[in-house]
Coordinates of C-alpha atoms in Angstrom, one line a residue:
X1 CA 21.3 4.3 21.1
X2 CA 19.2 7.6 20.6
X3 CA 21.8 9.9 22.6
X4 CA 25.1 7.7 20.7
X5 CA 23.2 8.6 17.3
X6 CA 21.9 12.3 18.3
X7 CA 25.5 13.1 19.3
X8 CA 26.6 11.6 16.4
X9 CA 24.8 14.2 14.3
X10 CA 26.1 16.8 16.2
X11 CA 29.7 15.9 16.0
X12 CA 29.0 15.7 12.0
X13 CA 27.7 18.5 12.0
X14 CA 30.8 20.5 14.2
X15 CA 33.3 19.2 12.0
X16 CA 31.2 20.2 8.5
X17 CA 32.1 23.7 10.0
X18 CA 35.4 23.0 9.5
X19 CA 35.7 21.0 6.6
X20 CA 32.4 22.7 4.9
X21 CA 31.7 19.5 2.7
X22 CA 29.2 18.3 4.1
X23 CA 25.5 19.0 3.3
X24 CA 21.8 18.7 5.2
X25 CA 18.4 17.3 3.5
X26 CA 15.6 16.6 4.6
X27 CA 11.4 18.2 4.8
X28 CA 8.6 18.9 6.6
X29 CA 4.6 18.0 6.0
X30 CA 1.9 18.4 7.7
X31 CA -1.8 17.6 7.2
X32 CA -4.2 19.2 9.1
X33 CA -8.2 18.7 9.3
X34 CA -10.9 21.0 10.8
X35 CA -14.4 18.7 11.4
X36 CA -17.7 20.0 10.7
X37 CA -20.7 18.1 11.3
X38 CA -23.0 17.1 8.7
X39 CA -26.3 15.7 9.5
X40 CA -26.7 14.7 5.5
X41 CA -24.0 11.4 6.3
X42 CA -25.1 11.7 9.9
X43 CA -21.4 12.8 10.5
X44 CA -21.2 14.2 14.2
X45 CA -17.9 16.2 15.0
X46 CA -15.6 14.2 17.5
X47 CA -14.4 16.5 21.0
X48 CA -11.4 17.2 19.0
X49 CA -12.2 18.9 16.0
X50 CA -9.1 20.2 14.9
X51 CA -6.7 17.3 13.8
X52 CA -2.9 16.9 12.8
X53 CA -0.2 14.9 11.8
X54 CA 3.0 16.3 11.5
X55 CA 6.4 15.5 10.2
X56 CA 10.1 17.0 10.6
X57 CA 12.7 15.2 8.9
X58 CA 16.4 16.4 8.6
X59 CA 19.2 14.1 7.6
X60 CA 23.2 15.1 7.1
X61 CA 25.5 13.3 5.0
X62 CA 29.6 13.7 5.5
X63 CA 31.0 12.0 3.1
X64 CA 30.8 8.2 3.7
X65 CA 28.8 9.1 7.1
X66 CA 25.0 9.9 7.3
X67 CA 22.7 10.9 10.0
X68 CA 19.0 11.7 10.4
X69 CA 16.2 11.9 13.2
X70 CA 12.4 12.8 12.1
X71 CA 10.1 14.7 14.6
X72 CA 6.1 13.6 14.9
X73 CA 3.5 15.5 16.4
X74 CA -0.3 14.2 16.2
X75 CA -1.5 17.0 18.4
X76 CA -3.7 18.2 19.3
X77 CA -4.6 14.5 18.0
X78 CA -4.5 12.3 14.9
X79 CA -6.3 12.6 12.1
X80 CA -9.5 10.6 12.0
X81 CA -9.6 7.3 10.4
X82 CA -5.8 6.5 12.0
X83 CA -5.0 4.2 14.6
X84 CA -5.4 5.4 18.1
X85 CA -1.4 4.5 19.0
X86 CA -0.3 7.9 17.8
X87 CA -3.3 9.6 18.9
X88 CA -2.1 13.2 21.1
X89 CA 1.7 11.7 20.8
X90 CA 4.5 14.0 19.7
X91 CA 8.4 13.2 19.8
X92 CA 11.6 12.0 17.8
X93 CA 9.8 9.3 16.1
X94 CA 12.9 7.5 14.2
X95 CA 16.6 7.9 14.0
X96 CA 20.0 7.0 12.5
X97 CA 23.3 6.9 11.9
X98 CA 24.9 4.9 8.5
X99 CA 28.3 4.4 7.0
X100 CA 28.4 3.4 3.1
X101 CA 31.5 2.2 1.4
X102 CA 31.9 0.3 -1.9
X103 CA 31.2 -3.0 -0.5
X104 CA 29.8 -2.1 3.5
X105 CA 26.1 -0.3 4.1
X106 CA 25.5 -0.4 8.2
X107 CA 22.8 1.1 9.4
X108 CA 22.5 1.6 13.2
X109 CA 18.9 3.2 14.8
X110 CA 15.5 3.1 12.6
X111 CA 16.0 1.9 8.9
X112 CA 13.4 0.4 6.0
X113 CA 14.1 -2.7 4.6
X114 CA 12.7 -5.4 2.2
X115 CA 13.6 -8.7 0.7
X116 CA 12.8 -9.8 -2.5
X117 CA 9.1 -9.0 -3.5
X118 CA 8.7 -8.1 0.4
X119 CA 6.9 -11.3 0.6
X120 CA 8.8 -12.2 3.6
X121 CA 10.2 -8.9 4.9
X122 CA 9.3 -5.1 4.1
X123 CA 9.3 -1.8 6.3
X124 CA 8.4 0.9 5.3
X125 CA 6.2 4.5 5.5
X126 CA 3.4 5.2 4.1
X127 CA 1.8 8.8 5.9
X128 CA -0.8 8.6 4.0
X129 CA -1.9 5.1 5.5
X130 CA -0.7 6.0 8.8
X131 CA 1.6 3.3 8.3
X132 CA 5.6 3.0 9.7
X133 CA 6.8 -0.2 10.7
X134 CA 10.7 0.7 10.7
X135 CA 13.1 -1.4 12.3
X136 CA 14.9 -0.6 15.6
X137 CA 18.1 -1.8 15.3
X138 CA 20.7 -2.7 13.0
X139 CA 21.6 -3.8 9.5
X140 CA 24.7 -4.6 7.9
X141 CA 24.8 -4.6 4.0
X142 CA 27.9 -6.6 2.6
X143 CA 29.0 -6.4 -1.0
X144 CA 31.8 -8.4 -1.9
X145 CA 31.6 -8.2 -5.5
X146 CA 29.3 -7.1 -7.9
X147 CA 27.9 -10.4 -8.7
X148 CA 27.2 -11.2 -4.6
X149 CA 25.0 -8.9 -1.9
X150 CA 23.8 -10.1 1.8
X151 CA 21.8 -8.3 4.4
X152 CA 21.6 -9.3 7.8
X153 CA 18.9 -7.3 10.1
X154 CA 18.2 -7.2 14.0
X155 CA 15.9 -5.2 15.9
X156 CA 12.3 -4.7 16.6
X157 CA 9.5 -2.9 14.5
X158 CA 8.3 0.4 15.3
X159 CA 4.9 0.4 16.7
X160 CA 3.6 4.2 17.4
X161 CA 6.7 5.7 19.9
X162 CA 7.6 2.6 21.2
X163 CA 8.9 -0.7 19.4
X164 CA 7.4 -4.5 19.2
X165 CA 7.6 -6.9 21.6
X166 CA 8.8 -9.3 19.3
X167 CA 12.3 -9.1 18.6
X168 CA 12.9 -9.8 14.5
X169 CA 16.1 -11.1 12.7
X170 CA 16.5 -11.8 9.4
X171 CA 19.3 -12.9 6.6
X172 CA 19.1 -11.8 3.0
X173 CA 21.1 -12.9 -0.2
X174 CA 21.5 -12.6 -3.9
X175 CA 23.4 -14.0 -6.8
X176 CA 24.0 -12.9 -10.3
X177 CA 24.0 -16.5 -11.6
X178 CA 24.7 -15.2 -14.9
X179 CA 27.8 -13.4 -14.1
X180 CA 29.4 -16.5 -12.2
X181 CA 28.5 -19.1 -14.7
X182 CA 29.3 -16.9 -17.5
X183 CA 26.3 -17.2 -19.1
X184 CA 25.3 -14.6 -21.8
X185 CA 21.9 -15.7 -23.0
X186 CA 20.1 -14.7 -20.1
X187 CA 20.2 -12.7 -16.7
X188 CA 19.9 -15.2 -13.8
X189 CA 19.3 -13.8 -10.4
X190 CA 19.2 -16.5 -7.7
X191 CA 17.9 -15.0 -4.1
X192 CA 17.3 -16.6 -0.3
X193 CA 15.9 -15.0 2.7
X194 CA 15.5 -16.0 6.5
X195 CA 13.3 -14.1 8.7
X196 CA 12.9 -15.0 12.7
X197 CA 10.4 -13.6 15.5
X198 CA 11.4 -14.7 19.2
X199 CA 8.7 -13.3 22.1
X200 CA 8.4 -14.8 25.1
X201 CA 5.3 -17.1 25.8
X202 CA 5.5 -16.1 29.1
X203 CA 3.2 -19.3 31.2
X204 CA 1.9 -20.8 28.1
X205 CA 4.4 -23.2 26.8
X206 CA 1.9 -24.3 23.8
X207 CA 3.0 -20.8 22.3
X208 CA 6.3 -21.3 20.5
X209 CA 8.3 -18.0 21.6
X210 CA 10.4 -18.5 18.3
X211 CA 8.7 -18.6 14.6
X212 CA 10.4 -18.4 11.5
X213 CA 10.1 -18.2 7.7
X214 CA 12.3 -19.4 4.7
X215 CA 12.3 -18.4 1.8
X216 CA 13.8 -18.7 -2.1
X217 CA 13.4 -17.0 -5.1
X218 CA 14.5 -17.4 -9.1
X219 CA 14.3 -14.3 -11.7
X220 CA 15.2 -14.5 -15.1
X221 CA 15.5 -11.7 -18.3
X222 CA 15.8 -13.4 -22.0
X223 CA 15.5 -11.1 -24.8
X224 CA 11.8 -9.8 -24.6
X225 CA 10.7 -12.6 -21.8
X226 CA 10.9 -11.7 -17.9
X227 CA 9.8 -13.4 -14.8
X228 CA 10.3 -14.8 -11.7
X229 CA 9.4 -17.5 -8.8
X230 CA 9.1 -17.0 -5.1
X231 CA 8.3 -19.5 -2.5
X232 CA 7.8 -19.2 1.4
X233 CA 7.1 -21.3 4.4
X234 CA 6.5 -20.4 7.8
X235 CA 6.6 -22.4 11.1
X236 CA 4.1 -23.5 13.0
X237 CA 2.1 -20.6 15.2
X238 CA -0.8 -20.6 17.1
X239 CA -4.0 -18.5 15.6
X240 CA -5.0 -15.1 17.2
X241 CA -7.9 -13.5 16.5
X242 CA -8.6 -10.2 18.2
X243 CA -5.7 -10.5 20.7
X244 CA -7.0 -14.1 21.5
X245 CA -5.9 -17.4 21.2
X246 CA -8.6 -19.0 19.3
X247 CA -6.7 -22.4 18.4
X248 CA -4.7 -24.8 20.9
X249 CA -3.5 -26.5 17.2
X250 CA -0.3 -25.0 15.3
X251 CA -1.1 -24.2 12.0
X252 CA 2.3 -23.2 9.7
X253 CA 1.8 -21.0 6.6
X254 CA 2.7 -21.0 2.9
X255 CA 3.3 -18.5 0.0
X256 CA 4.3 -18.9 -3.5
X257 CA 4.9 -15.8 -5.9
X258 CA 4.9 -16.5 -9.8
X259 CA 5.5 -13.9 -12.4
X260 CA 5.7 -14.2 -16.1
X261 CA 6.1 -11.1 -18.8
X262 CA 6.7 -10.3 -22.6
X263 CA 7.9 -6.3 -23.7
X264 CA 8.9 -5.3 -27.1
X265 CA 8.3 -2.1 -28.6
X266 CA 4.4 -0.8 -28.4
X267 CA 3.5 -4.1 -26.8
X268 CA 3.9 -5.5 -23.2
X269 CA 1.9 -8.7 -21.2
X270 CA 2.6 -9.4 -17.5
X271 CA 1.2 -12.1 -15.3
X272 CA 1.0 -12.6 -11.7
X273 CA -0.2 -15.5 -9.6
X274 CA -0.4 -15.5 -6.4
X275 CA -0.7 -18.2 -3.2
X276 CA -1.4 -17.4 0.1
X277 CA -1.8 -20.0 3.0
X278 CA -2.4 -18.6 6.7
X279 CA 0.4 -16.0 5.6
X280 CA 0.1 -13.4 7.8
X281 CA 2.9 -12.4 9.8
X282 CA 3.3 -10.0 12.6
X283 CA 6.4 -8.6 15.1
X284 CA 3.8 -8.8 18.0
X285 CA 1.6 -12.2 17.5
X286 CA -1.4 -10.4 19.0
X287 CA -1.4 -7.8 16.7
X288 CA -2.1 -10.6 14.2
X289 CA -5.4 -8.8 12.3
X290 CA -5.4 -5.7 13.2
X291 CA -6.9 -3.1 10.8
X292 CA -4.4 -0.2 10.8
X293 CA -1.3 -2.9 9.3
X294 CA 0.7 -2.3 12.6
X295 CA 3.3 -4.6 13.7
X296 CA 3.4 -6.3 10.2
X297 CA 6.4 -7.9 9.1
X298 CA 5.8 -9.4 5.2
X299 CA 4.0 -7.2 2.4
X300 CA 1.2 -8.6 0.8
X301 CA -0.7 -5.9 -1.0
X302 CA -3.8 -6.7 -3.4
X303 CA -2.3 -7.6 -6.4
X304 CA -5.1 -5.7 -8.5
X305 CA -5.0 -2.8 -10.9
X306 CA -4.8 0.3 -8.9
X307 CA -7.6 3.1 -10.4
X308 CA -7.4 6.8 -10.4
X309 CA -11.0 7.7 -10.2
X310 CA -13.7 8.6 -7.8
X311 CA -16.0 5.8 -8.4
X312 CA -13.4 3.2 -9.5
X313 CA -12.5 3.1 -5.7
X314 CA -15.5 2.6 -4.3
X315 CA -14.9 -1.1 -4.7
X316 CA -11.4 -2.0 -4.3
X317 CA -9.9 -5.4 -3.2
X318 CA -7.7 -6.1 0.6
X319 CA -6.0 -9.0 0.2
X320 CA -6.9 -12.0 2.5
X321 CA -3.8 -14.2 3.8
X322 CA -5.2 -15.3 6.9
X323 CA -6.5 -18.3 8.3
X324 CA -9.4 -17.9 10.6
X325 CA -11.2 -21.4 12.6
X326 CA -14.0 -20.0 14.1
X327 CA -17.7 -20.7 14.6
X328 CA -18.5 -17.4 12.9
X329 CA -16.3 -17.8 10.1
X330 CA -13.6 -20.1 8.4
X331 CA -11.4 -19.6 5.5
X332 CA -7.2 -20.6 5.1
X333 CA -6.1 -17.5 2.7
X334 CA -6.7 -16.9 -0.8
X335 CA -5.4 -17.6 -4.4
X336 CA -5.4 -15.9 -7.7
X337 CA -3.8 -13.6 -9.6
X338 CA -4.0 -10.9 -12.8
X339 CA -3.0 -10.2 -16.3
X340 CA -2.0 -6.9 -17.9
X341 CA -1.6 -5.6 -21.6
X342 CA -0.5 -2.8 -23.1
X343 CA -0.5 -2.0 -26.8
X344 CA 0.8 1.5 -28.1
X345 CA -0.6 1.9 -31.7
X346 CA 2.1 4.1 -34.4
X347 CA 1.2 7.7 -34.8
X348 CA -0.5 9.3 -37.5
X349 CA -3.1 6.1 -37.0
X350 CA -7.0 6.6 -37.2
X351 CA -7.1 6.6 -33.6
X352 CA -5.0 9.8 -33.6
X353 CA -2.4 11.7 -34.7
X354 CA -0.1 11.7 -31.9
X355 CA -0.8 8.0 -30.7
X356 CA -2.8 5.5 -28.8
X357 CA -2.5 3.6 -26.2
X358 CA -4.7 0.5 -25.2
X359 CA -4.4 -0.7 -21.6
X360 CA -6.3 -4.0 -20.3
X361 CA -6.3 -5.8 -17.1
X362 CA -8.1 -8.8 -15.6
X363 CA -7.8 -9.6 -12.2
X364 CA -9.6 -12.8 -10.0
X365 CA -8.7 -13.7 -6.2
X366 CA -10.8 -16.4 -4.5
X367 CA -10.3 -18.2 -0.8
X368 CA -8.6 -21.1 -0.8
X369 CA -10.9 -24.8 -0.6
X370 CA -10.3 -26.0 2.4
X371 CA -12.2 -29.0 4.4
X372 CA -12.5 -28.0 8.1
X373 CA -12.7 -30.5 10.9
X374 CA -14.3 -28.8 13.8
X375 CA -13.7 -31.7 15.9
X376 CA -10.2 -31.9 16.1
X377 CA -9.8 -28.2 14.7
X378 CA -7.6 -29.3 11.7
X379 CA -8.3 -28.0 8.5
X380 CA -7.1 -29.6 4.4
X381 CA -6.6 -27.0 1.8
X382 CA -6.1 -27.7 -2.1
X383 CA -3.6 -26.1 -3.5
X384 CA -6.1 -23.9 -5.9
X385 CA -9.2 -25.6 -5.6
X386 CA -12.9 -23.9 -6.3
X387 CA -12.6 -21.5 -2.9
X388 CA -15.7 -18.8 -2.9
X389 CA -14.9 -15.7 -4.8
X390 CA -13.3 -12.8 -3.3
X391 CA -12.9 -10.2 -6.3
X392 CA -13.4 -9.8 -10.1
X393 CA -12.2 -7.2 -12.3
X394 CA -12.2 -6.5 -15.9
X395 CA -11.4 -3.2 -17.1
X396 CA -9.7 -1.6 -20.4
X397 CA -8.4 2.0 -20.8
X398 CA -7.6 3.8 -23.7
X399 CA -5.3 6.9 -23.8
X400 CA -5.6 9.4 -26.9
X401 CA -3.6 12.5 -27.8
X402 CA -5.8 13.9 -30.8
X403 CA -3.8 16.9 -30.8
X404 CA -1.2 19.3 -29.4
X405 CA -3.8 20.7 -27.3
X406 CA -6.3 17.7 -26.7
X407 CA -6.0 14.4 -25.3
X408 CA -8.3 12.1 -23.9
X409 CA -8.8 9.0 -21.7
X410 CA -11.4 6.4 -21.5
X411 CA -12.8 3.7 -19.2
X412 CA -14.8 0.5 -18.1
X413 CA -14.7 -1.5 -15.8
X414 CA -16.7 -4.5 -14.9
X415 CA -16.3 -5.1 -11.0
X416 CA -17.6 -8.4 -9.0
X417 CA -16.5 -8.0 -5.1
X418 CA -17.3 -9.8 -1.8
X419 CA -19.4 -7.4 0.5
X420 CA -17.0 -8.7 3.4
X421 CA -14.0 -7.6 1.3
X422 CA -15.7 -4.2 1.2
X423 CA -16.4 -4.0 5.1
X424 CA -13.4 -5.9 6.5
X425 CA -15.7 -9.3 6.7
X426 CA -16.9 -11.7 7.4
X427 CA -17.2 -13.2 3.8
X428 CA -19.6 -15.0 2.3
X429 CA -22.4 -14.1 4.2
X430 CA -23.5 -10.7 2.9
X431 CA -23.3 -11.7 -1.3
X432 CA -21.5 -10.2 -4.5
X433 CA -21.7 -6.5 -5.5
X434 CA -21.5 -6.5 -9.2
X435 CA -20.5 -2.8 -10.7
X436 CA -19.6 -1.2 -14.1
X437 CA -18.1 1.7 -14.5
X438 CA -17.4 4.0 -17.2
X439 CA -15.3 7.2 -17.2
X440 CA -14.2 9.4 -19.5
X441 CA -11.7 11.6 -19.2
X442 CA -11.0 15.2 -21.4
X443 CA -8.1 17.6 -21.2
X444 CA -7.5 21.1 -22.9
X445 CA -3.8 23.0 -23.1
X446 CA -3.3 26.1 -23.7
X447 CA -0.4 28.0 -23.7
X448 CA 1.8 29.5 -20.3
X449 CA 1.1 26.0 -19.0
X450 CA -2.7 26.7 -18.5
X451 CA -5.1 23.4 -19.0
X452 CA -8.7 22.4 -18.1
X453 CA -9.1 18.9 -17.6
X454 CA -13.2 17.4 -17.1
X455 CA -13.9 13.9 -15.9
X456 CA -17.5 12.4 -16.6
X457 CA -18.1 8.9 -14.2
X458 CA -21.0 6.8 -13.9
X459 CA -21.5 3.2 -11.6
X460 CA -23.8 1.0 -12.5
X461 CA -24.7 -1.6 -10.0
X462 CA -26.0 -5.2 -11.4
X463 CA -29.7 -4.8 -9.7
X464 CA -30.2 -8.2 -10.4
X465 CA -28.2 -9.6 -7.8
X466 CA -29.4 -10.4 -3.8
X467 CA -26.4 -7.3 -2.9
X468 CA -27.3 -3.8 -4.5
X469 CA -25.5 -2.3 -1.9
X470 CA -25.6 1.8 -2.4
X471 CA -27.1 1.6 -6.1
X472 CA -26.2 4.0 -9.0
X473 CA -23.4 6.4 -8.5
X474 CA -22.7 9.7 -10.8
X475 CA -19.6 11.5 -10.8
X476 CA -17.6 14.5 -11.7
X477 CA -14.5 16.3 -11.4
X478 CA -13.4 19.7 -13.8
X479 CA -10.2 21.1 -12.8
X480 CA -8.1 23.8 -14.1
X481 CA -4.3 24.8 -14.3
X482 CA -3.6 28.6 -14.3
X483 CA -0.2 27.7 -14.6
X484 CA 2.3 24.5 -13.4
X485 CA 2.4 25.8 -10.2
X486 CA -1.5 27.0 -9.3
X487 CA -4.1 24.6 -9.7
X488 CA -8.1 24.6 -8.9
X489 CA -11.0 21.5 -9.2
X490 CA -14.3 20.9 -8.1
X491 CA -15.1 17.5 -7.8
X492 CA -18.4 15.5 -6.6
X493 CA -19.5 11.8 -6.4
X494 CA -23.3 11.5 -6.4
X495 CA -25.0 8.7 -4.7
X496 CA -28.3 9.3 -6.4
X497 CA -30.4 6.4 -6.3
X498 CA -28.6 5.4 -2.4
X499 CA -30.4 6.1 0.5
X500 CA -30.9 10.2 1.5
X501 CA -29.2 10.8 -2.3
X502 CA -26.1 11.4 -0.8
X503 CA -23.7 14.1 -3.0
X504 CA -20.0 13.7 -1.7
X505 CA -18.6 17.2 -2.7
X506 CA -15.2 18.3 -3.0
X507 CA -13.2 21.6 -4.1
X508 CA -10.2 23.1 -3.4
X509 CA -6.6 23.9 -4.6
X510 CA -2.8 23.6 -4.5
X511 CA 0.3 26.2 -5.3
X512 CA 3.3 25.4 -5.4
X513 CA 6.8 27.8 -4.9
X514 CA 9.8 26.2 -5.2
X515 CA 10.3 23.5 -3.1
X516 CA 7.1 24.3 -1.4
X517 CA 3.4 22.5 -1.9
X518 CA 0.6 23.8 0.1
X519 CA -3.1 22.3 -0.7
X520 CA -6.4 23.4 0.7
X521 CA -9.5 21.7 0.4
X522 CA -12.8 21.5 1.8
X523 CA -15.8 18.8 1.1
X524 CA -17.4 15.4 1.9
X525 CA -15.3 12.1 2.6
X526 CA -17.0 9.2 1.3
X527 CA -16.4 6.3 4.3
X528 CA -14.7 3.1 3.1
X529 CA -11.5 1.5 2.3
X530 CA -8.4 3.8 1.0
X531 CA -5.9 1.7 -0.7
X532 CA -2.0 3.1 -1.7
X533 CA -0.2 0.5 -3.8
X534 CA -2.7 -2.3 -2.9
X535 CA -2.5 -1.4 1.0
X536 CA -5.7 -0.7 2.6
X537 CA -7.2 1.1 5.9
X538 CA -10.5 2.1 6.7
X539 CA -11.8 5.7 6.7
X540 CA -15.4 6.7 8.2
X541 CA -17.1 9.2 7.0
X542 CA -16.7 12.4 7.7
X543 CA -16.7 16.3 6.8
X544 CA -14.2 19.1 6.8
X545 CA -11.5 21.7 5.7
X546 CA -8.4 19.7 4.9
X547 CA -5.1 21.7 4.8
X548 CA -1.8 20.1 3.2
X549 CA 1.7 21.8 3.4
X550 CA 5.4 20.0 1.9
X551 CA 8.4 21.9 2.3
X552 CA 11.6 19.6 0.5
X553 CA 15.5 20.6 0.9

């Protein structure tokens, strides 16, 4: 497959010679880190202090025919806080080959893919999460009409330079309901999706070697309303739990998806619930649980309003959707959900004369109640129930432009979280951390495209409570713009009432030319979870020089 699709690159690539219509695209990054120790965080420098992660990606497209291949190179090895699959790996890291018409899209080689919400199925990259769970194989898009779409996949997800062991399939497919019934009061989309692991049990024929999950879906759109229904099930699997079987019951798995919205001009609600029963789901079953999100099949992120600040991410929520049965710990997923508004008040209002807007957001996400029966190893979940709570968040932000030249932002946030949550578990044993924290926000412009911009944080933590974890926090960034393209900050996050008063400093910069982006930075990295879109992984601390470079065309 990798010499058929490199070869057909090069044959594209011979005949755009000829024909000179065709066109290449693609980019480089790389992200480079130079360790220093640090006695302050008790931070000593691995062997390898120099780390990188590196990507080529070019891609040619010949009229209905595309190509691409991207290059990796973790050398001399990966950056810290990624898994240890890519670590001193280098090599052609995905490929492909697609042909797109008006109503055929196949894909042959690497390719992302999701379906629906991702609930079921999603692939996709994510560098900065060290994340890439691509496909190996092939897909075939067919669009009859415009009312009618289906996707079928096959292959195996990417797992570092080599592939699952679990071979995947799945079968995806929408209907514009209200464009074959005709119906002109509101926008029905009707979906379905099939997704299929087979891997050999091997000796143990209590291990089903095929599992497999159905799934539906429902959206609407009605003048101002919006919203949508998903439901999942999953088949019967065994429990894993750090590569071991830790159940000889089958336990199957359930997830429902329910969202609910109101926009209109300056004012806009959405609602999201969310079920989650032992709904995990892996390409390799004993990957089931592992921290770096290899081998997963199904997107589950936490559904939770995603903050910009230094100190609004120190406590930041991983969604739970697995079932664990064991003596140290038992829980069957979670359940919850959040609630968004946003109100933009007119201009020329006493809040300012260019505008306001007035952002809320509460979000709550709890374990499922469940009975467990040790004896038998069965379990009895309620379908919400009073589980023990996971996560709490209420927060409001308020966005001001007093002026041509001034604008503003302001925070709170009142945070309740699970230690375990914080830490990767177990839950419920270590206590709540309860948090509040306020930021405020101030930005100047001037004229060339110069601007200073000054945040001012502070955490609180609720001292009242069994968990005080790391106590106050104070924080601080001031940045300036000499220009859209040159940029400079100094930023610091000040653990002043934690143990040793710990000060996790940052400054640095980024110019950019063109296509180009190069950032330089040097400081403290404050250990804990790093979340992208709800996604989290785990990053210790450290201390270094960090050195970023994007190159697009």
């Amino acid at each position: 497959m990798k010499k058929l699709i490199l070869g057909a690159f090069l044959l594209m690539g011979t005949i755009s010679f000829s024909q000179d219509n065709g066109y290449f695209f693609g980019g480089l990054e790389s992200n480079s880190q130079w360790l220093v120790p640090d006695d302050k965080i008790g931070f000593e420098t691995p062997d390898d202090r120099f780390r990188s992660n590196n990507y080529l990606q070019l891609n040619y497209s010949l009229g209905n025919f595309t190509a691409g291949v991207q290059y990796e190179a973790y050398l001399p090895t990966v950056l810290l806080g990624y898994s240890p699959t890519w670590e001193n790996q280098n090599g052609i890291g995905t490929y492909y080959l697609n042909f797109k018409n008006e109503t055929l899209d196949i894909t042959g080689g690497y390719f992302y893919e999701q379906f629906g919400s991702g609930l079921i199925l999603r692939t996709w990259e994510d560098r900065q999460l060290g994340i890439n769970n691509a496909f190996k194989g092939l897909r075939v898009k067919f669009t009859p009409t415009a009312d009618i779409d289906i996707t079928g996949v096959y292959g195996q997800l990417r797992n570092g330079f080599d592939v699952s062991e679990g071979v995947m399939q799945g079968l995806d497919a929408n209907l514009d309901m209200s464009s074959l019934l005709n119906i002109d009061i509101v926008d029905l989309t009707l979906g379905g999706s099939y997704v299929g692991r087979y891997q050999a049990n091997g000796p143990n024929d209590s291990i089903p070697a095929n599992v497999n999950a159905y799934g539906g879906r429902l959206d609407f759109v009605a003048n101002n309303f919006y919203g949508g229904v998903e439901a999942i099930t999953k088949d019967p699997d065994v429990l894993i739990n750090e590569g071991e079987v830790t159940s000889p019951q089958h336990f199957d798995g359930t997830a429902l998806l329910v969202n609910l919205g109101y926009a209109q001009k300056g004012l806009g609600i959405s609602s999201t619930f969310r079920r989650l029963e032992n709904f995990s789901f892996y390409a390799d079953r004993y990957a089931e649980g592992n921290v770096y999100n290899e081998q997963i099949v199904n997107y589950v992120p936490g559904l939770t309003k995603q903050h910009d600040y230094l100190l609004s991410n120190i406590y930041v929520y991983n969604s739970q959707p697995r079932l664990l049965f064991s003596d140290s710990e038992k829980r069957a997923g979670e359940v919850g959900g959040q609630v968004d508004v946003y109100y933009s008040f007119d201009r020329e209002s006493l809040l300012g004369k260019y505008g306001t807007k007035l952002a809320g957001n509460f979000s709550y996400w709890a374990g499922l109640e469940a009975t467990f029966n040790e004896e038998d190893q069965t379990y009895d979940p309620k379908f919400i129930g009073k589980g023990d709570r996971y996560f709490r968040d209420l927060n409001i932000e308020i966005k001001n432009r007093w002026s041509s030249k001034w604008s503003s932002v302001a925070t709170f946030q009142d945070v309740i979280i699970d230690k375990g949550v914080t830490e990767g578990g177990p839950l419920g044993t270590q206590g709540d951390i309860r948090a509040q924290i306020a930021v405020v926000e101030a930005t100047r412009r001037f004229s060339g495209g110069k601007a200073l911009r000054l945040e001012l944080q502070h955490l609180w933590i609720d001292k009242s409570r069994k968990n005080v974890d790391r106590k106050n926090w104070a924080g601080g960034v001031l940045e300036y713009n000499f220009s859209p393209n040159f940029t400079l900050y100094a930023a610091d996050a000040w653990n002043y009432e934690g143990e040793g008063k710990i000060h996790y400093y940052s400054f640095g910069g980024s110019y950019s030319k063109g296509p180009a982006r190069f950032a330089l930075n040097y400081g403290r990295q404050r250990g804990g979870l790093i979340c992208v879109g709800g996604v989290c992984r785990y990053v210790p601390e450290n201390t270094g020089l960090t050195a970023n470079l994007v190159v697009t065309f």
